[in-house]
PDB file of C-alpha atoms in Angstrom:
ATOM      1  CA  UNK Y  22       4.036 -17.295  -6.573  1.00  0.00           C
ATOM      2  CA  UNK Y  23       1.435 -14.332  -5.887  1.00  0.00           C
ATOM      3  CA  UNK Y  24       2.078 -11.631  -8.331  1.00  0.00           C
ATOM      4  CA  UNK Y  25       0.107  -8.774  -9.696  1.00  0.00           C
ATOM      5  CA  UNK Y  26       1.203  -6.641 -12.823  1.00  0.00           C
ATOM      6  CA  UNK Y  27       0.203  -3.766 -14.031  1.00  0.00           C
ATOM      7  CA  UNK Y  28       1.083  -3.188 -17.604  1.00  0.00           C
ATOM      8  CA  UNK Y  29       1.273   0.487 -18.084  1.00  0.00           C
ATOM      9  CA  UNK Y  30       3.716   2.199 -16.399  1.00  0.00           C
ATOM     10  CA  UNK Y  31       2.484   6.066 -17.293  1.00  0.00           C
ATOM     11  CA  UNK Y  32      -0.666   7.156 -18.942  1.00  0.00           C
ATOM     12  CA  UNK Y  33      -1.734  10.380 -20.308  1.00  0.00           C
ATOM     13  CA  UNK Y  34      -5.243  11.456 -20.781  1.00  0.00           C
ATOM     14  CA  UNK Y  35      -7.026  14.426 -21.328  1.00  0.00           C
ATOM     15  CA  UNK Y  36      -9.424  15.813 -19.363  1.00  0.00           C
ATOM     16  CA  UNK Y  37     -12.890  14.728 -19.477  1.00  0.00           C
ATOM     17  CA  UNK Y  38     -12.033  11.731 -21.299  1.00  0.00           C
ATOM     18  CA  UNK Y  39     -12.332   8.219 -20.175  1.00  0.00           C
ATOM     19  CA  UNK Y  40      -9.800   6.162 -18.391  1.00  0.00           C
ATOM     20  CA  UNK Y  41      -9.159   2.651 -17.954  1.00  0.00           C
ATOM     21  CA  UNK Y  42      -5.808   1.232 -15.981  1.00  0.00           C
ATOM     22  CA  UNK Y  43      -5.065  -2.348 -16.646  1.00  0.00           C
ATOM     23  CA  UNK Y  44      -4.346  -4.609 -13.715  1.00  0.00           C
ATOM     24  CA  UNK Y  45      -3.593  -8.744 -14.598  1.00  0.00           C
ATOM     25  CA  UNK Y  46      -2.976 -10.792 -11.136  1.00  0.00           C
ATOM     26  CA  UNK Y  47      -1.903 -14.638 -10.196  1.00  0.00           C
ATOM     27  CA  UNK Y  48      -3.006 -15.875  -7.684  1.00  0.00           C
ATOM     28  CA  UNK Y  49      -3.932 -19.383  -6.701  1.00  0.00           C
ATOM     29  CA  UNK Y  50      -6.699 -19.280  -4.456  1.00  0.00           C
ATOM     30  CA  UNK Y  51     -10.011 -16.580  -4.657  1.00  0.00           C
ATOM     31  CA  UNK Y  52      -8.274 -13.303  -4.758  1.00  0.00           C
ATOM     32  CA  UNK Y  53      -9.136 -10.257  -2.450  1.00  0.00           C
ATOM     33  CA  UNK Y  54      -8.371  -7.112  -5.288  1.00  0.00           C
ATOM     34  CA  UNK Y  55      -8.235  -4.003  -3.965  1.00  0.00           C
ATOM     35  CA  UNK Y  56      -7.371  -0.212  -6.302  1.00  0.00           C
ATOM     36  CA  UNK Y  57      -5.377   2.621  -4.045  1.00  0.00           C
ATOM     37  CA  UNK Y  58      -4.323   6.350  -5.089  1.00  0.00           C
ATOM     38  CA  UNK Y  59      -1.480   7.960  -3.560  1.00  0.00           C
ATOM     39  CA  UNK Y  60      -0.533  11.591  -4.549  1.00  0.00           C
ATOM     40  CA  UNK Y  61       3.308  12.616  -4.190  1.00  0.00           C
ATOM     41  CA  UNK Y  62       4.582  12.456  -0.884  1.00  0.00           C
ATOM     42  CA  UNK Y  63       1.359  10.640   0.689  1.00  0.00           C
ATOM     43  CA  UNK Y  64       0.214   7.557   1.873  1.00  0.00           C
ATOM     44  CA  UNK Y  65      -2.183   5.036  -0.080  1.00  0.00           C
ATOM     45  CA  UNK Y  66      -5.923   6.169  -0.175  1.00  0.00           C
ATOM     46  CA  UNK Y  67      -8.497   3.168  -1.195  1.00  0.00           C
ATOM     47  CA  UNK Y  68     -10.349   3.487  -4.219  1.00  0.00           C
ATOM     48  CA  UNK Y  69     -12.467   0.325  -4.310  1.00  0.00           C
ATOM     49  CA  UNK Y  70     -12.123  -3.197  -3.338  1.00  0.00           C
ATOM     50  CA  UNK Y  71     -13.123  -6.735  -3.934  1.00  0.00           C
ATOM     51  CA  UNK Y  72     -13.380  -9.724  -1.987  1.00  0.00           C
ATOM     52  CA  UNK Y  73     -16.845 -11.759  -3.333  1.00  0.00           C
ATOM     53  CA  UNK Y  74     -20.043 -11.216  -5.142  1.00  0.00           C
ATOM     54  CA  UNK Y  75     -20.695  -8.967  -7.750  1.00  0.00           C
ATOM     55  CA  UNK Y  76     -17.783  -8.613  -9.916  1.00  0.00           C
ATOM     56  CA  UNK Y  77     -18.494  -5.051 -10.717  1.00  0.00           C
ATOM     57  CA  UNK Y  78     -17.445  -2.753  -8.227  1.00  0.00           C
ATOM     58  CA  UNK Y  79     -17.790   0.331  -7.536  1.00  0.00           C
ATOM     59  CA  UNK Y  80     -15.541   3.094  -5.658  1.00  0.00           C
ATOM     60  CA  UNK Y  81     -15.124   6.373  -4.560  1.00  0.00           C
ATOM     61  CA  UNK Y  82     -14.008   9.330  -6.406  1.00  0.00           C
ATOM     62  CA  UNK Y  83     -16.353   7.865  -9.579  1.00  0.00           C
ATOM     63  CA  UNK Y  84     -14.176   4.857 -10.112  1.00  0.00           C
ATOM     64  CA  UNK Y  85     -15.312   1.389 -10.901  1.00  0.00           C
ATOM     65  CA  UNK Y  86     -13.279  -1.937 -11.526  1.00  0.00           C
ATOM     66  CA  UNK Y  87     -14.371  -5.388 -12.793  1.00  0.00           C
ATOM     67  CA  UNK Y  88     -13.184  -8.637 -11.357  1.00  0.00           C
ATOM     68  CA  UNK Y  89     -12.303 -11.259 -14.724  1.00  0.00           C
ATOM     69  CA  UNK Y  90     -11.585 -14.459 -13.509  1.00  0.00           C
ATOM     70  CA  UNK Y  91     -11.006 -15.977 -16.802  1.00  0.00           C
ATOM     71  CA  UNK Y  92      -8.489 -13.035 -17.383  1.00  0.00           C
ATOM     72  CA  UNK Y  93      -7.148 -12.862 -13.950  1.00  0.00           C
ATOM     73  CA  UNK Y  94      -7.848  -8.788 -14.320  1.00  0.00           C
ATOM     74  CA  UNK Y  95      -9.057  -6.427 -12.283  1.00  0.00           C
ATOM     75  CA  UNK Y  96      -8.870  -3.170 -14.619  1.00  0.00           C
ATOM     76  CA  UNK Y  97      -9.824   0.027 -12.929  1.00  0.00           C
ATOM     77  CA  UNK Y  98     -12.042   2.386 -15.058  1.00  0.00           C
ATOM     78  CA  UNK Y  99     -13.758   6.224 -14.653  1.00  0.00           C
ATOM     79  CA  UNK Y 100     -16.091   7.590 -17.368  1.00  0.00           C
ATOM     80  CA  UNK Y 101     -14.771  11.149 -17.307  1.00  0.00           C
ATOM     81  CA  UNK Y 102     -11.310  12.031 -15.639  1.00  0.00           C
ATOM     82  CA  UNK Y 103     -10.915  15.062 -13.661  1.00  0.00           C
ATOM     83  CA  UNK Y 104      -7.541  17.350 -13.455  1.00  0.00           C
ATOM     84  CA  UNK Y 105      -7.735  15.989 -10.220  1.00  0.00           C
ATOM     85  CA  UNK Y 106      -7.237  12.040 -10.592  1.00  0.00           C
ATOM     86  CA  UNK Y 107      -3.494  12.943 -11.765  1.00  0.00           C
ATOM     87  CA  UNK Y 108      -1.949  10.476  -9.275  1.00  0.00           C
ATOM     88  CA  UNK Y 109      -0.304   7.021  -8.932  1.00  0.00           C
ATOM     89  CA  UNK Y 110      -2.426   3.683  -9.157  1.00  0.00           C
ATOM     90  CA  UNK Y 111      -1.151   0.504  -7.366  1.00  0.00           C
ATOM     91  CA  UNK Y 112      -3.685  -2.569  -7.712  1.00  0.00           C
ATOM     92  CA  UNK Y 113      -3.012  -4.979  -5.181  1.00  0.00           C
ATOM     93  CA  UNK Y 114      -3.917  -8.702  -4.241  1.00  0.00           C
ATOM     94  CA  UNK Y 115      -4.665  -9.690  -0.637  1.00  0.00           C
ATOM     95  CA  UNK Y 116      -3.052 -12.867   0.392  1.00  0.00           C
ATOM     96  CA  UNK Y 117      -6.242 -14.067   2.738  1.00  0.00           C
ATOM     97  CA  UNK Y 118      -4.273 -16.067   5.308  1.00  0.00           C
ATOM     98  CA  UNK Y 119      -1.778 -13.382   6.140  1.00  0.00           C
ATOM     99  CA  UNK Y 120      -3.292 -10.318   5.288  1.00  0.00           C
ATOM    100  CA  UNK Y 121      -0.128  -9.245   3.200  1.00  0.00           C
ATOM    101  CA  UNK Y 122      -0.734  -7.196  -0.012  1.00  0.00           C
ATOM    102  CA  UNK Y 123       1.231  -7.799  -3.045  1.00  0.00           C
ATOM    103  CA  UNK Y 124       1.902  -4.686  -5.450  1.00  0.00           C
ATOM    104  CA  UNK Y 125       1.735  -3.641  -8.930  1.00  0.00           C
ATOM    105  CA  UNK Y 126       4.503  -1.295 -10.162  1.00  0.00           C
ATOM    106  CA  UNK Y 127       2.040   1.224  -9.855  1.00  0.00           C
ATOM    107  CA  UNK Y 128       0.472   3.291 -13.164  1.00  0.00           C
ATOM    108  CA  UNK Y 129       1.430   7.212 -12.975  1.00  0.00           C
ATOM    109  CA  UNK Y 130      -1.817   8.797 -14.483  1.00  0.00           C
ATOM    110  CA  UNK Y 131      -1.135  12.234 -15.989  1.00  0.00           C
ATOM    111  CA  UNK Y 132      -4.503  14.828 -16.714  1.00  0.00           C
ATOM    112  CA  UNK Y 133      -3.810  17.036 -20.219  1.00  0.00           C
ATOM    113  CA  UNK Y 134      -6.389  19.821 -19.952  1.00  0.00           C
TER     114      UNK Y 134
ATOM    115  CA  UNK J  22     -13.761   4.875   9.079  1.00  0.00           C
ATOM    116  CA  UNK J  23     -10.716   3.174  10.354  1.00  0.00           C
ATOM    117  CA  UNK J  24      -7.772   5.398  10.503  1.00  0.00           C
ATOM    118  CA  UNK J  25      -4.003   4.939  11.365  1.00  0.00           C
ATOM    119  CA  UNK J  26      -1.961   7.870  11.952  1.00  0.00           C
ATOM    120  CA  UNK J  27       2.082   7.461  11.353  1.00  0.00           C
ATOM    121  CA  UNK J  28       4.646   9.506  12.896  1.00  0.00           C
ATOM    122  CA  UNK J  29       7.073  11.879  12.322  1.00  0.00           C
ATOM    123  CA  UNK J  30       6.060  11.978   8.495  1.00  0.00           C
ATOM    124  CA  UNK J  31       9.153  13.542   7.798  1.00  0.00           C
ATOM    125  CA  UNK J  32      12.180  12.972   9.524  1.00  0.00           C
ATOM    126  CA  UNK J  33      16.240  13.882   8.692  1.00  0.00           C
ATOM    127  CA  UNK J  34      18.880  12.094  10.698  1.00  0.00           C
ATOM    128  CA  UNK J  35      22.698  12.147  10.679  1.00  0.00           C
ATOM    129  CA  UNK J  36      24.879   8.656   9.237  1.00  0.00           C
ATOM    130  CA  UNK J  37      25.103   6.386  12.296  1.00  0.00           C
ATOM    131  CA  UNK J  38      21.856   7.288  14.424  1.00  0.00           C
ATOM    132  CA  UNK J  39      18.432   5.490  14.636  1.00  0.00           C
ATOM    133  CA  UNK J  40      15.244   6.754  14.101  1.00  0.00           C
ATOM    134  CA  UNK J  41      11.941   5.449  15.153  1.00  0.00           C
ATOM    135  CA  UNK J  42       9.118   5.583  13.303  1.00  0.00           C
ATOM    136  CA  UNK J  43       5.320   5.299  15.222  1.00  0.00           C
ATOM    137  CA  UNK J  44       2.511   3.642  13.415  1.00  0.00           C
ATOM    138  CA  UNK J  45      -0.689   3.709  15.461  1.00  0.00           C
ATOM    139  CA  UNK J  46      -4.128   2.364  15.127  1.00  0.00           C
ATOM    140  CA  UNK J  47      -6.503   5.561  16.247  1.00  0.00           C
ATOM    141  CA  UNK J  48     -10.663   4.038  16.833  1.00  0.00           C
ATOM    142  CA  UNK J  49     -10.066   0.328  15.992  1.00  0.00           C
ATOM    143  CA  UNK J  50      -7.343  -2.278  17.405  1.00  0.00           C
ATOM    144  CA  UNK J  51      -4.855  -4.375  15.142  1.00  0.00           C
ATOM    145  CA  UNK J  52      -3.353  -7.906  15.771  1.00  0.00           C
ATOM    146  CA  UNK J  53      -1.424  -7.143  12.693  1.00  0.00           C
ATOM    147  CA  UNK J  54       0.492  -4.515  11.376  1.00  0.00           C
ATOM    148  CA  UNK J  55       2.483  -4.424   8.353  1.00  0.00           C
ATOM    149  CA  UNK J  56       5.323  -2.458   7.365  1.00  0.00           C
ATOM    150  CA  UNK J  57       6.342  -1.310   3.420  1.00  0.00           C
ATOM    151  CA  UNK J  58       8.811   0.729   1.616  1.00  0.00           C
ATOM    152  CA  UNK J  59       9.066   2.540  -1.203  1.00  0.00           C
ATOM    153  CA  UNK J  60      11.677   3.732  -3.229  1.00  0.00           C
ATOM    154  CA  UNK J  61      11.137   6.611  -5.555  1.00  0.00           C
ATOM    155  CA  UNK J  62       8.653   5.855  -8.619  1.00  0.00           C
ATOM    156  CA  UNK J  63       8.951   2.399  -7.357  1.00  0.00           C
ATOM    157  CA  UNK J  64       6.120   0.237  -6.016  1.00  0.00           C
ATOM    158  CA  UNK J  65       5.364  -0.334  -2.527  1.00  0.00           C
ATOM    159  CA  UNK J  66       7.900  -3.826  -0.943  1.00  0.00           C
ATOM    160  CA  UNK J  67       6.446  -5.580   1.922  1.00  0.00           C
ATOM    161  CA  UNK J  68       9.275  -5.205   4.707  1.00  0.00           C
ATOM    162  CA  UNK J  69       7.646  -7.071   7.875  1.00  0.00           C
ATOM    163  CA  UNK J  70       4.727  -7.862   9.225  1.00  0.00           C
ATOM    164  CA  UNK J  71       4.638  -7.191  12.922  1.00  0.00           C
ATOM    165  CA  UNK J  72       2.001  -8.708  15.653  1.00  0.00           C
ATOM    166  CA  UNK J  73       0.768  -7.927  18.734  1.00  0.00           C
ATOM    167  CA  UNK J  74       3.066  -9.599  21.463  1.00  0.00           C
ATOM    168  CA  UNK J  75       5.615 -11.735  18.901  1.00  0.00           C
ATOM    169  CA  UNK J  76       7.923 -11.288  16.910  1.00  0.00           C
ATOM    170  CA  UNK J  77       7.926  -9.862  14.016  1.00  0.00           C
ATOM    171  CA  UNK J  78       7.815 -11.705  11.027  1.00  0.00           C
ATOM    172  CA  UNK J  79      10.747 -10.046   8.032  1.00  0.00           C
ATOM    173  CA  UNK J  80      10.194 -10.664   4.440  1.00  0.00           C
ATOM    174  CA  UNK J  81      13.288 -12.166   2.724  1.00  0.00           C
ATOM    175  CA  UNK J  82      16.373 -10.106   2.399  1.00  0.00           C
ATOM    176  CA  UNK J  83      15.020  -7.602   4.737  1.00  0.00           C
ATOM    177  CA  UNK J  84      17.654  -7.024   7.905  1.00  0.00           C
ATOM    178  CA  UNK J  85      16.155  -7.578  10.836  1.00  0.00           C
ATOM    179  CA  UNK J  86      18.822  -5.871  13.151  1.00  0.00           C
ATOM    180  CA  UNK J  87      19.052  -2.771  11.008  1.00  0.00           C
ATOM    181  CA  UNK J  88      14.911  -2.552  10.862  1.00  0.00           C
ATOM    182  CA  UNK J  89      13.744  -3.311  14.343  1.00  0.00           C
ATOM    183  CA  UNK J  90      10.324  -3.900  14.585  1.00  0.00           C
ATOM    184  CA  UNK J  91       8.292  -3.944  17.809  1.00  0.00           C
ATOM    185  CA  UNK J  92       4.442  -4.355  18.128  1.00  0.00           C
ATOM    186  CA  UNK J  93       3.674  -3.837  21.704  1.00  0.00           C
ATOM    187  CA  UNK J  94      -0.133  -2.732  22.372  1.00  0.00           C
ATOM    188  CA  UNK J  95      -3.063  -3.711  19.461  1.00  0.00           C
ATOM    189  CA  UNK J  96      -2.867  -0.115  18.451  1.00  0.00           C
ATOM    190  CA  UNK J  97       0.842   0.765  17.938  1.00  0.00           C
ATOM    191  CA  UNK J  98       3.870  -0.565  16.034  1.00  0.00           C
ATOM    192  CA  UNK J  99       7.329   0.897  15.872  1.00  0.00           C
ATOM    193  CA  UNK J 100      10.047   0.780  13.175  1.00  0.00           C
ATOM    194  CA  UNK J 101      13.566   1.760  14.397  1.00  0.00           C
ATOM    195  CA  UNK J 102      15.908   1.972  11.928  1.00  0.00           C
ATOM    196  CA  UNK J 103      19.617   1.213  13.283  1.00  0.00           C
ATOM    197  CA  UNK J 104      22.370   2.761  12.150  1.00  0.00           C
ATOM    198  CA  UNK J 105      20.623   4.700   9.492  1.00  0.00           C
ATOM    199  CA  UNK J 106      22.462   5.193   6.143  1.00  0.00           C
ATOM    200  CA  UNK J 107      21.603   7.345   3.051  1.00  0.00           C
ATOM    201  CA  UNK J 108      21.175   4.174   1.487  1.00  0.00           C
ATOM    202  CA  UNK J 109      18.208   3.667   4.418  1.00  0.00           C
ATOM    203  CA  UNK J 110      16.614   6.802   2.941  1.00  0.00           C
ATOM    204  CA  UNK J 111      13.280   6.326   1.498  1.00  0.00           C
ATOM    205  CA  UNK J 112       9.052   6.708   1.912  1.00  0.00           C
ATOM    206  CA  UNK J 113       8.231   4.109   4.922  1.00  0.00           C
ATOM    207  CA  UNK J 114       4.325   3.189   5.315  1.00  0.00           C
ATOM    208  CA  UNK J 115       2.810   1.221   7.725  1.00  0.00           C
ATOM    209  CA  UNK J 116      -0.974  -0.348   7.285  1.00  0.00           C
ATOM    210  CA  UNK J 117      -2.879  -1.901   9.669  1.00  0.00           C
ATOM    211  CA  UNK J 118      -5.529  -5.033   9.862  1.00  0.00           C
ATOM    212  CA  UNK J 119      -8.720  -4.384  11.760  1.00  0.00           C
ATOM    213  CA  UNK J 120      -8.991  -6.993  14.413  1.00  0.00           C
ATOM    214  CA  UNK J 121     -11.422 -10.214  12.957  1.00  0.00           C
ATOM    215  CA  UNK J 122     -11.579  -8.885   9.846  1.00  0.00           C
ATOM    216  CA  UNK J 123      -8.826 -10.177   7.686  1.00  0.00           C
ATOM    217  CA  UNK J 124      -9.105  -8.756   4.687  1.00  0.00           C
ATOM    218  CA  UNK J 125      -8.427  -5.263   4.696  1.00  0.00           C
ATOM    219  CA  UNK J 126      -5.726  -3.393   5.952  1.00  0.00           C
ATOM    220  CA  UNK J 127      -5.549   1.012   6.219  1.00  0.00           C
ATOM    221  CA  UNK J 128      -2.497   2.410   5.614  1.00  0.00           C
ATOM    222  CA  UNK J 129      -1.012   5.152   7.489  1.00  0.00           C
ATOM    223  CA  UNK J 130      -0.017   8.839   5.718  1.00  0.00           C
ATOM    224  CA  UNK J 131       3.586   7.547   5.446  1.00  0.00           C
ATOM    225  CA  UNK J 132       7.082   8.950   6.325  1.00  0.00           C
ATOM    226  CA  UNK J 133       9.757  10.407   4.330  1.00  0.00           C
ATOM    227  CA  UNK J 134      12.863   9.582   5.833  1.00  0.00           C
ATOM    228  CA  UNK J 135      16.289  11.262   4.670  1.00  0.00           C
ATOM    229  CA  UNK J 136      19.924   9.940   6.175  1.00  0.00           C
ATOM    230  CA  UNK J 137      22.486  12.721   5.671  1.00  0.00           C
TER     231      UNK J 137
END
């Protein structure tokens, strides 16, 4: 069964520091990853996604993730984290017949100053 | 960009009434829409995926006459909930697929519903 997992539940980082969120996914066929932010009370906003080619992707907000196929992970990382970025992080994998996403528990990011 | 609006995004009922809940596709039309929940600090639980002109399609142990689903036009879906009860009350989102392109979906802003 499709299943994606997302190890951390909450992570704490200080300002200006670097940031990486860990996402692990099974899957059986080529996954489509995608990274989304959603701030209290809102709806998702996508970071990044992946469906083919370069395994290195790059976002919005300063965000990149890299596709692992040998490690079935899709980690989400930003050199330098702004007050900002204090949010929750759901990775998801797109089930390519249907169109359905399947969740991670989410990561709550928290920003020290 | 593709945007889909979702209305009310807040929304308190009494025990015992419905409440609908709009989910519409604004510049782009959708074959397929897709509605979630999500409890509090919880992740996001596929509900039912709703197409144009069927029936909707209702993940497993998700009540299909308490969460009526109907997907009428390629740019609007509806969620009614029946005979809401605080147990009902949660964060509903809705995301939608851009027509021929199957592997992305936007979501909507979300609504905060509250039974009382």
């Amino acid at each position: 069964a499709q299943s994606v997992t997302q190890p951390d539940i909450h992570i704490t980082v200080s300002e200006g520091a670097s940031l990486e969120l860990r996402c692990n996914y099974s899957y059986g066929a080529t996954p489509y990853l995608f990274w989304y932010v959603q701030s209290p009370g809102q709806g998702l906003q996508l970071l990044l996604k992946y469906f083919s080619g370069d395994t290195l992707v790059q976002g919005i907000k300063g965000f990149e993730a890299e596709f692992k196929r040998s490690q079935s992970s899709f980690n989400l990382r930003k050199p330098s984290v702004h007050w900002s970025d204090a949010a929750e992080y759901f990775c998801a994998v797109g089930l390519s017949n249907t169109g359905k996403l399947i969740f991670g528990q989410g990561t709550t990011l928290q920003v020290k100053p | 960009g593709a945007v889909v609006s979702q209305h009310p995004s807040r929304v308190i009922c009494k025990s015992g009434t419905s409440v609908k809940i709009e989910c519409r596709s604004l510049d782009f039309q959708a074959t397929t829409m897709f509605w979630y929940r999500q409890f509090p600090k919880k992740s996001l639980m596929l509900m039912a995926t709703s197409n144009e002109g069927s029936k909707a399609t209702y993940e497993q142990g998700v009540e299909k006459d308490k969460f009526l689903i109907n997907h009428a036009s390629l740019t609007l879906s509806t969620l009614t909930v029946t005979s809401a009860h605080p147990e009902d009350s949660s964060f509903y989102i809705c995301s939608a697929r851009v027509r021929l392109k199957n592997t992305e979906a936007f979501f909507g802003q979300g609504t905060r519903l509250t039974v009382v």
